[in-house]
Short mmCIF file of C-alpha atoms in Angstrom, two decimals:
data_model
loop_
_atom_site.label_atom_id
_atom_site.label_comp_id
_atom_site.label_asym_id
_atom_site.label_seq_id
_atom_site.Cartn_x
_atom_site.Cartn_y
_atom_site.Cartn_z
CA LEU A 1 -29.72 21.08 15.06
CA ASP A 2 -27.36 21.52 18.86
CA PRO A 3 -24.65 22.79 19.46
CA ALA A 4 -23.55 19.48 19.81
CA LYS A 5 -24.69 18.63 16.15
CA MET A 6 -23.38 20.98 14.65
CA ASN A 7 -19.39 20.79 15.20
CA ARG A 8 -19.65 16.90 14.16
CA GLY A 9 -19.10 18.42 10.31
CA VAL A 10 -15.16 18.91 8.91
CA MET A 11 -14.66 19.74 5.64
CA LEU A 12 -11.40 19.50 4.06
CA THR A 13 -10.07 22.27 1.20
CA ARG A 14 -7.52 21.03 -0.67
CA GLY A 15 -5.57 22.02 -3.65
CA GLU A 16 -4.51 20.52 -6.89
CA PRO A 17 -0.55 18.91 -5.42
CA SER A 18 1.78 19.68 -8.28
CA SER A 19 4.12 17.28 -9.87
CA VAL A 20 6.75 17.76 -7.03
CA GLU A 21 4.05 16.53 -4.14
CA LEU A 22 2.40 13.29 -6.28
CA ILE A 23 6.28 12.28 -6.47
CA LEU A 24 6.75 12.50 -3.11
CA SER A 25 3.33 11.31 -1.69
CA ALA A 26 4.17 7.70 -4.14
CA ARG A 27 8.01 7.68 -2.69
CA GLY A 28 6.03 8.28 0.64
CA ILE A 29 3.11 4.89 -0.35
CA CYS A 30 6.13 2.68 -1.28
CA SER A 31 9.02 3.31 1.46
CA ASN A 32 8.42 0.26 3.67
CA GLU A 33 11.64 -1.72 4.96
CA ASP A 34 10.66 -4.80 3.01
CA ASN A 35 9.97 -3.60 -0.06
CA ASP A 36 12.88 -1.12 -0.12
CA ARG A 37 14.16 -3.22 -3.58
CA VAL A 38 10.91 -2.70 -5.04
CA LYS A 39 11.60 1.21 -4.05
CA GLU A 40 14.60 2.45 -6.37
CA ARG A 41 12.71 0.05 -8.55
CA LEU A 42 9.36 2.49 -9.24
CA GLU A 43 11.62 4.68 -8.58
CA ALA A 44 12.02 5.55 -12.21
CA LEU A 45 8.39 5.19 -12.88
CA PHE A 46 6.73 8.22 -9.62
CA ALA A 47 7.75 10.90 -12.21
CA PRO A 48 6.38 9.92 -15.12
CA LEU A 49 3.04 8.52 -13.12
CA SER A 50 2.75 11.78 -11.28
CA GLU A 51 2.73 14.22 -14.70
CA ALA A 52 0.80 11.62 -16.58
CA TYR A 53 -1.87 12.49 -13.62
CA TYR A 54 -1.04 15.67 -13.52
CA GLU A 55 -2.35 15.70 -17.10
CA ILE A 56 -5.17 14.14 -16.52
CA CYS A 57 -6.51 15.90 -14.07
CA LYS A 58 -5.78 19.33 -15.53
CA GLN A 59 -7.81 17.79 -18.66
CA GLN A 60 -11.57 16.30 -16.58
CA LYS A 61 -13.95 18.38 -17.16
CA ARG A 62 -15.19 17.22 -13.87
CA ASP A 63 -13.61 15.33 -11.15
CA PHE A 64 -13.62 11.85 -11.74
CA PHE A 65 -10.11 11.13 -10.99
CA GLY A 66 -8.48 11.80 -7.06
CA LEU A 67 -5.68 11.65 -5.17
CA ARG A 68 -7.46 8.30 -4.32
CA ASP A 69 -7.09 6.70 -7.46
CA PHE A 70 -3.04 7.66 -7.70
CA TYR A 71 -3.12 7.13 -4.46
CA ARG A 72 -4.06 3.45 -4.61
CA PHE A 73 -2.29 2.67 -8.29
CA VAL A 74 1.15 3.76 -6.75
CA SER A 75 0.12 1.36 -3.87
CA SER A 76 -1.41 -1.75 -6.12
CA LEU A 77 1.54 -1.21 -7.92
CA SER A 78 4.27 -1.10 -4.98
CA LEU A 79 2.02 -4.29 -3.46
CA MET A 80 2.23 -5.95 -6.60
CA CYS A 81 5.73 -6.06 -7.81
CA MET A 82 6.89 -6.90 -3.62
CA TYR A 83 4.73 -10.37 -3.62
CA MET A 84 5.21 -11.45 -7.36
CA HIS A 85 9.30 -10.16 -7.50
CA VAL A 86 9.22 -9.18 -10.69
CA TRP A 87 12.26 -7.57 -9.87
#
């Protein structure tokens, strides 16, 4: 490879997040002015969801579930509650 092409690869390495970091991420995903009521209602679910994800990650032999799955689940849950007017 020539020097110009050698600099194009980027590798990001991050360790497994703690359950506290997952809760903070879930709050960040749901923080919108449009869905503050939804965020308040979902607040009680953030801790159990992050604990469940953390346990699944510890028990899996291969990295099948990742952070993208957790983020997408929280986002989908928030959007579903906001648009379906469940609350």
